[in-house]
């Protein structure tokens, strides 16, 4: 024994810049379109929602963007996050594969989300913004923005998908502990919310509806901006700190990945671990397969269409080209709330289209089964979202076992499941069921996609 | 800014031995007594409950005890835990004091408890034990032993205080995720449990009762031993890794403590942070005040008697000399379940009697108020138990502000509160009340203390 299991990085070696994949893409991603004119969006179109520094990052083609010192100072509370060699899991699986995971659950909010919430809060504070609105599903993003807002003295107002608001009171308590206000969505406070409530008073909400509400509130007040926890380029950019650290830590372990895995709901933690390795892959310095994992119940990448669509239900957002199930598609209830979104980050969709990334889908019970195996071997209880990456990593390790190959597998464990233990209780009780995918609902939603001239 | 906020340690500098304060005490602590003969206990008296290696640690007078490599290997998953300079909290308090905290919430179970559960599971496995029994209150200890048991292939059976079993389903789910069995106590499985249920069928349980049940079950089977999460010398010993690391990390920060603070229920996290500094204090190399903080609702150190008493309700354990409210004292319900125990570690009691440690008591609302202040400044949400240490640290910082003194304050943040968010919800709703201390109940319980000849 006595082998190293955890890799950190010294302060001096911690990455000082975020990586922008757009700079290295052989084919540029399609531009976002104005929802009214259907013309490519200009920076000023986004100004009601975001401060200029964030808009510039959203459209940037620079390869590296410096992480401001006040952001790095807060990152230091938990970053660099550990890279862990899962030796006990390897042994339990009896695989020749080497399994490494990057553990983002060490952040104060328990997930990777503060990597961007801290950056967004900083840029908003610098721009004189007093108040941020946002949406949250399972609550990882909401609690992360609440955390960041408290550090930068910003008011934070969070529209939480109603079913999660009711089912996850502890997440709500965490947001309130950080001083944020949490509102069940759909709410009577916005036009978007009132319209939904008028049509379906019993609506349990969706991320698409909550986004509409948060965007509407932000657009109304000069001192208020909107913050998004995934999907957009600048959010993915901020998450690349994960992959940049992992690359240095893997090098310290004397390893290079053959497989890189992340779960993908909006796509930000996946992009965070994957994009730095895609850069190396594009430059011919890395030959890793890169796998994005989603739930079979909300199979955006594996069953959706690559098309222009709205990010929200009320169609207040720009149109972006992405893998989508249609903005009117209502994902069924399942435990990985963070993966319950109709679309996928445009940049992630683009690299899938370019053949750089393999999408894969799993049902939830096989993911929880993998997460329990990880917990009993390595002690860490994964969030339901992250359990999808665990499942894929275990399957890749079992493939290595079958073929006798000693590959190196890297996956991102994006957050801990301490706020999601009800899902584990249900899993052990046998009451956790896999949700059948509704093909008819998909066809209906896809038929309602906006018509955009080629 | 750009100042360091987090201190770690390189692998090479991580402490390789636990520190045994008994070796340096000017006055030896009073011995434990056999509950039948009232004579000092011999190692063989403990053999039904513990493996010999642990018994030898329990009675050891050696200064340093090597941490076995398989234990260190698991420690590396989260250790060294970070020492954090709470610069934002200092700023929020406008104090000249320097506040540092050691953060034990980074362990897989979210608290300091795995420092000893991993060691205990290792020694039991080495001794050929197949099954461990234990008790748990709030669930921090139970989940930590479940975690350790899963890594060493031991069955773990946990008697959980019934009210916590009902109120904290997520903690139970965590134990089950690690493969342990969780039984509400009092249970019909043991003589102790049946006796309580016969007398008070509606009993919501207590740590003292749960200990009786776990001890009784362990004594019945040769392949089964008992594990305790606090109070005993060997448990405190294993926790000294906290203070040893903190001392090195503080030196890296160029600081030496003027005040060292820990909360104390059974006393193990307090001993963990404090005992290494007490060694330095006894050697004249440190002049820090050392403060142990408890709840006013269960004021063992500040209102209990220093006397021989049983560790459990059914009087199956040895008699130890400690600050006690009497083993028949039933602490009222409050949120810091880990501080809800009638006694205090004999070694902690002894150093209080020797004048080396100041005890202090706080009511729960003032502790939650301090924890919210910490969360909004530093992002970390403290467990209800740990919030007592936060309150004391803030009060010491405010004392420094009043006197203009730039002292260095070190406190142990023994765990995160992610499993205890109901307490925060109650606090914000105003439904969290301070519990009046029941003087008559104390007098009655003290009158029932066992009679031990001087």
Short mmCIF file of C-alpha atoms in Angstrom, two decimals, chain A:
data_model
loop_
_atom_site.label_atom_id
_atom_site.label_comp_id
_atom_site.label_asym_id
_atom_site.label_seq_id
_atom_site.Cartn_x
_atom_site.Cartn_y
_atom_site.Cartn_z
CA UNK A 1 0.00 0.00 0.00
CA UNK A 2 1.28 3.50 0.74
CA UNK A 3 0.54 4.68 -2.79
CA UNK A 4 -0.65 8.21 -3.31
CA UNK A 5 -4.41 8.49 -3.57
CA UNK A 6 -4.93 12.26 -3.57
CA UNK A 7 -3.33 14.89 -5.77
CA UNK A 8 -3.49 18.58 -4.99
CA UNK A 9 -1.48 21.44 -6.43
CA UNK A 10 0.65 24.06 -4.78
CA UNK A 11 -0.63 27.62 -4.75
CA UNK A 12 1.98 28.61 -7.34
CA UNK A 13 0.87 25.95 -9.83
CA UNK A 14 -2.85 26.67 -9.57
CA UNK A 15 -4.20 27.76 -12.98
CA UNK A 16 -4.48 31.54 -13.29
CA UNK A 17 -6.64 31.65 -16.40
CA UNK A 18 -9.80 30.03 -17.73
CA UNK A 19 -9.59 28.25 -21.08
CA UNK A 20 -11.83 29.24 -23.98
CA UNK A 21 -12.31 26.32 -26.38
CA UNK A 22 -13.78 28.62 -29.04
CA UNK A 23 -10.25 29.84 -29.80
CA UNK A 24 -9.19 26.38 -30.95
CA UNK A 25 -12.25 25.05 -32.74
CA UNK A 26 -11.62 24.22 -36.42
CA UNK A 27 -15.25 25.15 -37.19
CA UNK A 28 -16.74 28.10 -35.29
CA UNK A 29 -20.01 27.44 -33.43
CA UNK A 30 -23.20 28.89 -34.93
CA UNK A 31 -24.09 32.30 -33.46
CA UNK A 32 -27.02 32.89 -31.10
CA UNK A 33 -29.95 34.68 -32.75
CA UNK A 34 -32.17 37.51 -31.56
CA UNK A 35 -35.60 36.00 -30.75
CA UNK A 36 -37.38 38.83 -32.60
CA UNK A 37 -35.24 39.48 -35.68
CA UNK A 38 -33.64 36.01 -35.98
CA UNK A 39 -30.42 37.89 -36.76
CA UNK A 40 -27.12 37.08 -35.00
CA UNK A 41 -27.10 38.63 -31.56
CA UNK A 42 -24.92 41.66 -30.77
CA UNK A 43 -23.36 42.28 -27.35
CA UNK A 44 -25.81 45.13 -26.69
CA UNK A 45 -28.75 42.74 -27.00
CA UNK A 46 -27.55 41.00 -23.86
CA UNK A 47 -26.90 44.18 -21.88
CA UNK A 48 -30.24 44.16 -20.01
CA UNK A 49 -29.34 40.78 -18.55
CA UNK A 50 -25.58 40.69 -18.05
CA UNK A 51 -22.77 43.11 -17.19
CA UNK A 52 -20.47 43.95 -20.12
CA UNK A 53 -17.50 41.97 -18.82
CA UNK A 54 -19.58 38.79 -18.90
CA UNK A 55 -21.00 39.61 -22.33
CA UNK A 56 -17.47 40.02 -23.65
CA UNK A 57 -16.55 36.62 -22.25
CA UNK A 58 -19.67 35.14 -23.83
CA UNK A 59 -18.54 36.21 -27.29
CA UNK A 60 -14.79 36.03 -26.76
CA UNK A 61 -12.47 34.14 -29.10
CA UNK A 62 -9.42 34.66 -26.89
CA UNK A 63 -7.82 31.39 -25.81
CA UNK A 64 -7.09 32.37 -22.20
CA UNK A 65 -9.00 34.71 -19.92
CA UNK A 66 -7.33 35.74 -16.68
CA UNK A 67 -9.10 34.83 -13.46
CA UNK A 68 -9.37 38.07 -11.44
CA UNK A 69 -7.52 38.00 -8.13
CA UNK A 70 -10.67 38.52 -5.98
CA UNK A 71 -12.16 35.43 -7.64
CA UNK A 72 -8.99 33.41 -7.15
CA UNK A 73 -8.95 34.47 -3.51
CA UNK A 74 -12.36 32.88 -2.98
CA UNK A 75 -11.50 29.85 -5.11
CA UNK A 76 -8.69 29.23 -2.63
CA UNK A 77 -11.24 28.35 0.06
CA UNK A 78 -11.66 24.97 -1.65
CA UNK A 79 -9.53 24.95 -4.81
CA UNK A 80 -7.54 23.22 -6.11
CA UNK A 81 -10.10 20.49 -5.63
CA UNK A 82 -8.56 17.06 -5.12
CA UNK A 83 -7.90 14.55 -7.87
CA UNK A 84 -8.36 11.13 -6.32
CA UNK A 85 -7.07 7.79 -7.57
CA UNK A 86 -9.92 5.38 -6.83
CA UNK A 87 -7.70 2.45 -5.92
CA UNK A 88 -10.30 0.71 -3.77
CA UNK A 89 -12.91 0.97 -6.50
CA UNK A 90 -10.42 -0.46 -9.01
CA UNK A 91 -9.83 -3.35 -6.62
CA UNK A 92 -13.55 -3.90 -6.03
CA UNK A 93 -14.08 -4.01 -9.80
CA UNK A 94 -10.97 -6.14 -10.30
CA UNK A 95 -10.09 -4.01 -13.30
CA UNK A 96 -6.65 -3.26 -14.76
CA UNK A 97 -7.91 0.26 -15.49
CA UNK A 98 -6.67 3.23 -13.47
CA UNK A 99 -9.62 5.30 -12.28
CA UNK A 100 -9.15 8.92 -11.28
CA UNK A 101 -11.86 11.34 -10.27
CA UNK A 102 -11.85 15.06 -9.77
CA UNK A 103 -13.93 15.84 -6.69
CA UNK A 104 -15.85 19.13 -6.85
CA UNK A 105 -18.01 18.35 -3.81
CA UNK A 106 -15.47 20.08 -1.54
CA UNK A 107 -16.83 23.55 -2.35
CA UNK A 108 -18.93 25.28 0.34
CA UNK A 109 -22.11 24.64 -1.66
CA UNK A 110 -21.06 21.03 -2.33
CA UNK A 111 -20.72 21.13 -6.12
CA UNK A 112 -18.79 22.63 -9.06
CA UNK A 113 -21.29 25.49 -9.41
CA UNK A 114 -19.38 28.04 -7.29
CA UNK A 115 -16.62 28.06 -9.94
CA UNK A 116 -18.90 30.25 -12.02
CA UNK A 117 -21.18 31.77 -9.38
CA UNK A 118 -18.21 33.46 -7.70
CA UNK A 119 -16.98 34.82 -11.03
CA UNK A 120 -20.44 36.05 -12.03
CA UNK A 121 -21.06 37.70 -8.65
CA UNK A 122 -17.69 39.43 -8.89
CA UNK A 123 -18.27 40.88 -12.37
CA UNK A 124 -21.76 42.02 -11.41
CA UNK A 125 -20.52 43.69 -8.25
CA UNK A 126 -17.78 45.43 -10.26
CA UNK A 127 -20.45 46.73 -12.63
CA UNK A 128 -22.43 48.23 -9.76
CA UNK A 129 -25.23 45.66 -9.85
CA UNK A 130 -27.09 45.32 -6.53
CA UNK A 131 -29.30 42.31 -7.14
CA UNK A 132 -29.14 39.05 -9.10
CA UNK A 133 -32.00 36.83 -10.18
CA UNK A 134 -31.67 33.22 -11.21
CA UNK A 135 -33.47 29.91 -11.43
CA UNK A 136 -32.62 26.61 -9.80
CA UNK A 137 -33.81 23.04 -10.19
CA UNK A 138 -32.37 20.65 -7.64
CA UNK A 139 -30.83 23.65 -5.88
CA UNK A 140 -27.11 23.23 -6.53
CA UNK A 141 -26.97 26.34 -8.66
CA UNK A 142 -29.24 28.41 -6.45
CA UNK A 143 -27.24 27.66 -3.32
CA UNK A 144 -24.00 28.38 -5.18
CA UNK A 145 -25.18 31.79 -6.36
CA UNK A 146 -26.54 32.50 -2.87
CA UNK A 147 -23.08 31.68 -1.47
CA UNK A 148 -21.32 33.94 -3.99
CA UNK A 149 -23.83 36.74 -3.51
CA UNK A 150 -23.25 36.71 0.24
CA UNK A 151 -19.50 37.12 -0.25
CA UNK A 152 -19.89 40.07 -2.63
CA UNK A 153 -22.77 41.78 -0.85
CA UNK A 154 -25.36 41.18 -3.60
CA UNK A 155 -29.03 40.44 -3.05
CA UNK A 156 -29.94 37.13 -4.68
CA UNK A 157 -33.48 36.16 -5.73
CA UNK A 158 -33.94 32.55 -6.78
CA UNK A 159 -36.85 31.01 -8.68
CA UNK A 160 -36.85 27.38 -7.64
CA UNK A 161 -38.77 24.76 -9.64
CA UNK A 162 -41.83 24.21 -7.46
CA UNK A 163 -41.54 20.45 -7.12
CA UNK A 164 -37.94 20.80 -5.90
CA UNK A 165 -38.94 23.66 -3.59
CA UNK A 166 -41.37 21.26 -1.96
CA UNK A 167 -39.18 18.16 -2.06
CA UNK A 168 -35.85 19.71 -1.08
CA UNK A 169 -36.43 21.97 1.93
CA UNK A 170 -32.80 21.57 3.00
CA UNK A 171 -31.51 23.11 -0.22
CA UNK A 172 -33.86 26.01 0.35
CA UNK A 173 -32.60 26.34 3.93
CA UNK A 174 -29.04 26.48 2.58
CA UNK A 175 -29.93 29.35 0.22
CA UNK A 176 -31.62 31.21 3.06
CA UNK A 177 -28.63 30.62 5.32
CA UNK A 178 -26.58 32.46 2.71
CA UNK A 179 -29.14 35.27 2.84
CA UNK A 180 -30.89 34.66 -0.48
CA UNK A 181 -34.63 34.74 -1.18
CA UNK A 182 -36.15 31.59 -2.63
CA UNK A 183 -39.45 31.68 -4.56
CA UNK A 184 -41.35 28.61 -5.80
CA UNK A 185 -41.77 28.75 -9.61
CA UNK A 186 -44.17 29.25 -11.34
CA UNK A 187 -44.89 32.25 -9.12
CA UNK A 188 -47.53 34.99 -9.26
CA UNK A 189 -44.73 37.60 -9.29
CA UNK A 190 -44.07 37.54 -13.04
CA UNK A 191 -46.06 37.60 -16.28
CA UNK A 192 -44.45 34.29 -17.28
CA UNK A 193 -45.38 32.70 -13.98
CA UNK A 194 -48.93 34.06 -13.99
CA UNK A 195 -49.49 32.79 -17.54
CA UNK A 196 -48.43 29.27 -16.57
CA UNK A 197 -50.51 29.36 -13.37
CA UNK A 198 -53.55 30.53 -15.33
CA UNK A 199 -53.20 27.66 -17.79
CA UNK A 200 -52.11 24.97 -15.30
CA UNK A 201 -52.69 26.05 -11.68
CA UNK A 202 -51.19 22.77 -10.42
CA UNK A 203 -47.97 23.16 -12.44
CA UNK A 204 -44.99 21.75 -10.57
CA UNK A 205 -42.69 23.95 -12.63
CA UNK A 206 -39.67 23.35 -14.83
CA UNK A 207 -36.26 24.89 -15.36
CA UNK A 208 -37.54 26.50 -18.56
CA UNK A 209 -40.33 28.28 -16.66
CA UNK A 210 -38.04 29.33 -13.81
CA UNK A 211 -35.58 30.81 -16.31
CA UNK A 212 -38.39 32.85 -17.87
CA UNK A 213 -39.33 34.25 -14.47
CA UNK A 214 -35.77 35.13 -13.48
CA UNK A 215 -35.02 36.73 -16.84
CA UNK A 216 -38.25 38.76 -16.74
CA UNK A 217 -37.47 40.10 -13.25
CA UNK A 218 -33.91 41.03 -14.18
CA UNK A 219 -34.97 42.87 -17.33
CA UNK A 220 -37.33 45.09 -15.32
CA UNK A 221 -34.83 46.79 -13.03
CA UNK A 222 -31.63 48.68 -13.78
CA UNK A 223 -29.87 47.53 -10.62
CA UNK A 224 -30.75 43.89 -11.29
CA UNK A 225 -29.09 41.40 -13.60
CA UNK A 226 -29.58 37.76 -14.35
CA UNK A 227 -27.17 34.88 -13.68
CA UNK A 228 -27.29 31.50 -15.40
CA UNK A 229 -25.69 28.38 -13.94
CA UNK A 230 -24.97 26.46 -17.12
CA UNK A 231 -25.46 26.38 -20.93
CA UNK A 232 -23.83 29.70 -21.89
CA UNK A 233 -20.24 30.06 -23.10
CA UNK A 234 -19.06 32.18 -20.17
CA UNK A 235 -20.38 29.65 -17.66
CA UNK A 236 -18.56 26.80 -19.40
CA UNK A 237 -15.46 28.99 -19.54
CA UNK A 238 -15.43 29.46 -15.75
CA UNK A 239 -15.72 25.72 -15.22
CA UNK A 240 -12.54 24.95 -17.21
CA UNK A 241 -10.59 25.46 -13.99
CA UNK A 242 -11.66 21.86 -13.24
CA UNK A 243 -10.00 20.34 -16.29
CA UNK A 244 -6.94 22.59 -16.14
CA UNK A 245 -6.26 21.52 -12.56
CA UNK A 246 -6.99 17.86 -13.37
CA UNK A 247 -4.50 17.92 -16.24
CA UNK A 248 -1.69 19.14 -13.96
CA UNK A 249 -2.68 16.72 -11.22
CA UNK A 250 -2.80 13.77 -13.63
CA UNK A 251 0.66 14.70 -14.83
CA UNK A 252 1.80 14.63 -11.19
CA UNK A 253 0.36 11.11 -11.03
CA UNK A 254 2.34 10.20 -14.13
CA UNK A 255 -0.86 9.48 -16.01
CA UNK A 256 -2.60 10.63 -19.19
CA UNK A 257 -6.27 9.91 -19.78
CA UNK A 258 -7.62 7.43 -22.31
CA UNK A 259 -11.18 8.30 -21.37
CA UNK A 260 -12.60 11.57 -19.95
CA UNK A 261 -16.14 11.50 -18.55
CA UNK A 262 -18.62 14.06 -17.25
CA UNK A 263 -22.37 14.10 -16.74
CA UNK A 264 -24.22 16.73 -18.74
CA UNK A 265 -27.46 18.53 -17.93
CA UNK A 266 -26.84 22.04 -19.21
CA UNK A 267 -23.26 20.98 -19.92
CA UNK A 268 -21.11 23.09 -17.64
CA UNK A 269 -19.40 20.52 -15.43
CA UNK A 270 -18.87 18.33 -18.47
CA UNK A 271 -17.29 21.22 -20.36
CA UNK A 272 -15.24 22.06 -17.29
CA UNK A 273 -13.51 18.70 -17.17
CA UNK A 274 -13.53 18.05 -20.94
CA UNK A 275 -12.67 21.24 -22.82
CA UNK A 276 -9.02 21.47 -21.70
CA UNK A 277 -8.53 17.88 -22.86
CA UNK A 278 -10.32 18.66 -26.16
CA UNK A 279 -7.72 21.39 -26.72
CA UNK A 280 -4.98 18.80 -26.29
CA UNK A 281 -6.88 16.40 -28.52
CA UNK A 282 -7.27 19.01 -31.27
CA UNK A 283 -3.54 19.72 -31.00
CA UNK A 284 -2.72 16.03 -31.35
CA UNK A 285 -1.27 15.80 -27.84
CA UNK A 286 -4.05 13.61 -26.40
CA UNK A 287 -6.09 10.79 -27.87
CA UNK A 288 -8.64 10.38 -25.08
CA UNK A 289 -12.22 9.47 -25.84
CA UNK A 290 -14.48 12.09 -24.28
CA UNK A 291 -17.90 10.96 -23.02
CA UNK A 292 -20.87 13.12 -22.00
CA UNK A 293 -23.49 11.26 -19.94
CA UNK A 294 -27.16 12.15 -19.64
CA UNK A 295 -30.29 10.48 -18.23
CA UNK A 296 -32.42 8.31 -20.53
CA UNK A 297 -35.44 10.20 -19.17
CA UNK A 298 -34.18 13.53 -20.57
CA UNK A 299 -31.99 12.44 -23.49
CA UNK A 300 -31.11 15.77 -25.03
CA UNK A 301 -27.89 14.66 -26.70
CA UNK A 302 -28.88 11.12 -27.67
CA UNK A 303 -32.49 11.69 -28.79
CA UNK A 304 -32.84 15.45 -29.23
CA UNK A 305 -32.50 17.42 -32.46
CA UNK A 306 -29.56 19.75 -33.21
CA UNK A 307 -31.52 22.89 -33.98
CA UNK A 308 -32.08 26.50 -32.99
CA UNK A 309 -34.31 26.71 -29.93
CA UNK A 310 -35.19 28.90 -26.99
CA UNK A 311 -33.53 28.37 -23.62
CA UNK A 312 -36.75 28.98 -21.71
CA UNK A 313 -40.43 28.20 -21.84
CA UNK A 314 -41.78 31.74 -22.27
CA UNK A 315 -39.36 32.36 -25.17
CA UNK A 316 -37.69 35.41 -23.64
CA UNK A 317 -34.13 34.16 -24.28
CA UNK A 318 -32.12 34.28 -27.49
CA UNK A 319 -32.27 31.33 -29.87
CA UNK A 320 -29.22 29.09 -29.66
CA UNK A 321 -28.30 26.12 -31.80
CA UNK A 322 -28.14 23.09 -29.56
CA UNK A 323 -29.31 19.56 -29.00
CA UNK A 324 -32.83 20.07 -27.75
CA UNK A 325 -35.95 18.13 -26.89
CA UNK A 326 -37.93 21.30 -27.62
CA UNK A 327 -38.57 24.09 -25.15
CA UNK A 328 -42.12 22.81 -24.59
CA UNK A 329 -40.90 19.32 -23.66
CA UNK A 330 -41.64 18.66 -19.99
CA UNK A 331 -39.08 16.19 -18.63
CA UNK A 332 -40.59 13.58 -16.30
CA UNK A 333 -39.74 13.69 -12.59
CA UNK A 334 -36.56 11.88 -11.60
CA UNK A 335 -33.92 12.47 -8.98
CA UNK A 336 -31.13 14.12 -10.97
CA UNK A 337 -32.90 17.49 -11.09
CA UNK A 338 -29.77 19.16 -12.44
CA UNK A 339 -30.01 17.02 -15.60
CA UNK A 340 -33.67 17.84 -16.17
CA UNK A 341 -33.32 20.48 -18.91
CA UNK A 342 -34.61 20.39 -22.46
CA UNK A 343 -31.46 21.74 -24.08
CA UNK A 344 -27.68 21.37 -24.01
CA UNK A 345 -24.94 23.98 -24.01
CA UNK A 346 -24.43 25.16 -27.61
CA UNK A 347 -20.68 24.63 -27.33
CA UNK A 348 -21.11 21.07 -26.06
CA UNK A 349 -23.64 20.38 -28.82
CA UNK A 350 -21.21 21.78 -31.37
CA UNK A 351 -18.30 19.53 -30.31
CA UNK A 352 -20.63 16.53 -30.37
CA UNK A 353 -21.58 17.46 -33.95
CA UNK A 354 -17.88 17.78 -34.75
CA UNK A 355 -17.36 14.20 -33.57
CA UNK A 356 -15.14 15.22 -30.67
CA UNK A 357 -17.44 13.94 -27.93
CA UNK A 358 -19.50 10.73 -27.51
CA UNK A 359 -22.87 11.19 -25.84
CA UNK A 360 -24.31 8.34 -23.77
CA UNK A 361 -27.50 7.90 -21.72
CA UNK A 362 -28.24 5.87 -18.58
CA UNK A 363 -31.37 5.10 -16.55
CA UNK A 364 -31.34 6.32 -12.95
CA UNK A 365 -31.31 3.02 -11.05
CA UNK A 366 -28.13 1.83 -12.75
CA UNK A 367 -26.59 5.19 -11.84
CA UNK A 368 -27.52 4.91 -8.15
CA UNK A 369 -26.21 1.36 -8.11
CA UNK A 370 -22.86 2.70 -9.38
CA UNK A 371 -22.90 5.53 -6.83
CA UNK A 372 -23.43 3.06 -3.98
CA UNK A 373 -20.49 1.02 -5.24
CA UNK A 374 -18.34 4.17 -5.26
CA UNK A 375 -19.51 5.19 -1.77
CA UNK A 376 -18.65 1.82 -0.28
CA UNK A 377 -15.21 1.82 -1.89
CA UNK A 378 -14.15 5.46 -1.65
CA UNK A 379 -16.45 6.96 0.97
CA UNK A 380 -17.86 9.71 -1.22
CA UNK A 381 -21.61 9.80 -1.82
CA UNK A 382 -22.25 11.29 -5.27
CA UNK A 383 -25.04 13.67 -6.17
CA UNK A 384 -27.68 12.01 -8.38
CA UNK A 385 -26.38 14.05 -11.34
CA UNK A 386 -22.78 12.97 -10.77
CA UNK A 387 -23.85 9.33 -10.42
CA UNK A 388 -24.27 9.27 -14.20
CA UNK A 389 -20.55 9.94 -14.61
CA UNK A 390 -19.79 7.25 -12.02
CA UNK A 391 -21.86 4.72 -13.98
CA UNK A 392 -19.99 5.50 -17.19
CA UNK A 393 -16.60 5.31 -15.45
CA UNK A 394 -17.43 1.92 -13.95
CA UNK A 395 -18.66 0.62 -17.30
CA UNK A 396 -15.46 1.80 -18.97
CA UNK A 397 -13.43 0.10 -16.23
CA UNK A 398 -15.39 -3.11 -16.76
CA UNK A 399 -14.74 -2.86 -20.51
CA UNK A 400 -11.02 -2.60 -19.68
CA UNK A 401 -11.37 -5.67 -17.48
CA UNK A 402 -13.01 -7.63 -20.27
CA UNK A 403 -10.33 -6.64 -22.77
CA UNK A 404 -7.44 -6.74 -20.31
CA UNK A 405 -6.53 -3.14 -21.08
CA UNK A 406 -4.94 -0.91 -18.46
CA UNK A 407 -6.47 2.37 -19.58
CA UNK A 408 -6.62 5.56 -17.53
CA UNK A 409 -10.15 6.78 -16.86
CA UNK A 410 -10.82 10.30 -15.58
CA UNK A 411 -14.26 11.39 -14.45
CA UNK A 412 -15.67 14.47 -12.82
CA UNK A 413 -17.51 13.90 -9.56
CA UNK A 414 -19.35 17.19 -9.77
CA UNK A 415 -20.95 17.22 -6.34
CA UNK A 416 -21.86 15.32 -3.20
CA UNK A 417 -25.30 13.90 -2.56
CA UNK A 418 -25.75 15.00 1.07
CA UNK A 419 -28.78 17.08 0.09
CA UNK A 420 -30.22 14.28 -2.02
CA UNK A 421 -30.32 11.37 0.41
CA UNK A 422 -34.04 10.87 -0.18
CA UNK A 423 -33.06 9.46 -3.57
CA UNK A 424 -30.77 6.93 -1.87
CA UNK A 425 -33.52 6.05 0.59
CA UNK A 426 -35.88 5.43 -2.33
CA UNK A 427 -33.21 3.41 -4.12
CA UNK A 428 -32.70 1.10 -1.13
CA UNK A 429 -36.45 0.82 -0.58
CA UNK A 430 -36.85 -0.30 -4.20
CA UNK A 431 -39.23 2.56 -4.86
CA UNK A 432 -36.89 4.30 -7.28
CA UNK A 433 -38.12 3.43 -10.76
CA UNK A 434 -36.66 4.13 -14.16
CA UNK A 435 -38.77 6.59 -16.07
CA UNK A 436 -39.86 5.59 -19.54
CA UNK A 437 -39.00 8.11 -22.20
CA UNK A 438 -42.05 9.63 -23.85
CA UNK A 439 -41.42 9.51 -27.58
CA UNK A 440 -44.78 11.07 -28.46
CA UNK A 441 -44.12 14.03 -26.18
CA UNK A 442 -40.75 14.49 -27.85
CA UNK A 443 -42.24 14.43 -31.33
CA UNK A 444 -44.82 16.99 -30.28
CA UNK A 445 -42.23 19.30 -28.74
CA UNK A 446 -39.91 19.01 -31.73
CA UNK A 447 -42.76 19.91 -34.05
CA UNK A 448 -43.05 23.17 -32.08
CA UNK A 449 -39.43 24.18 -32.56
CA UNK A 450 -39.08 27.74 -33.86
CA UNK A 451 -38.70 28.04 -37.62
CA UNK A 452 -35.32 29.51 -38.42
CA UNK A 453 -34.21 30.05 -42.04
CA UNK A 454 -31.04 28.05 -42.82
#
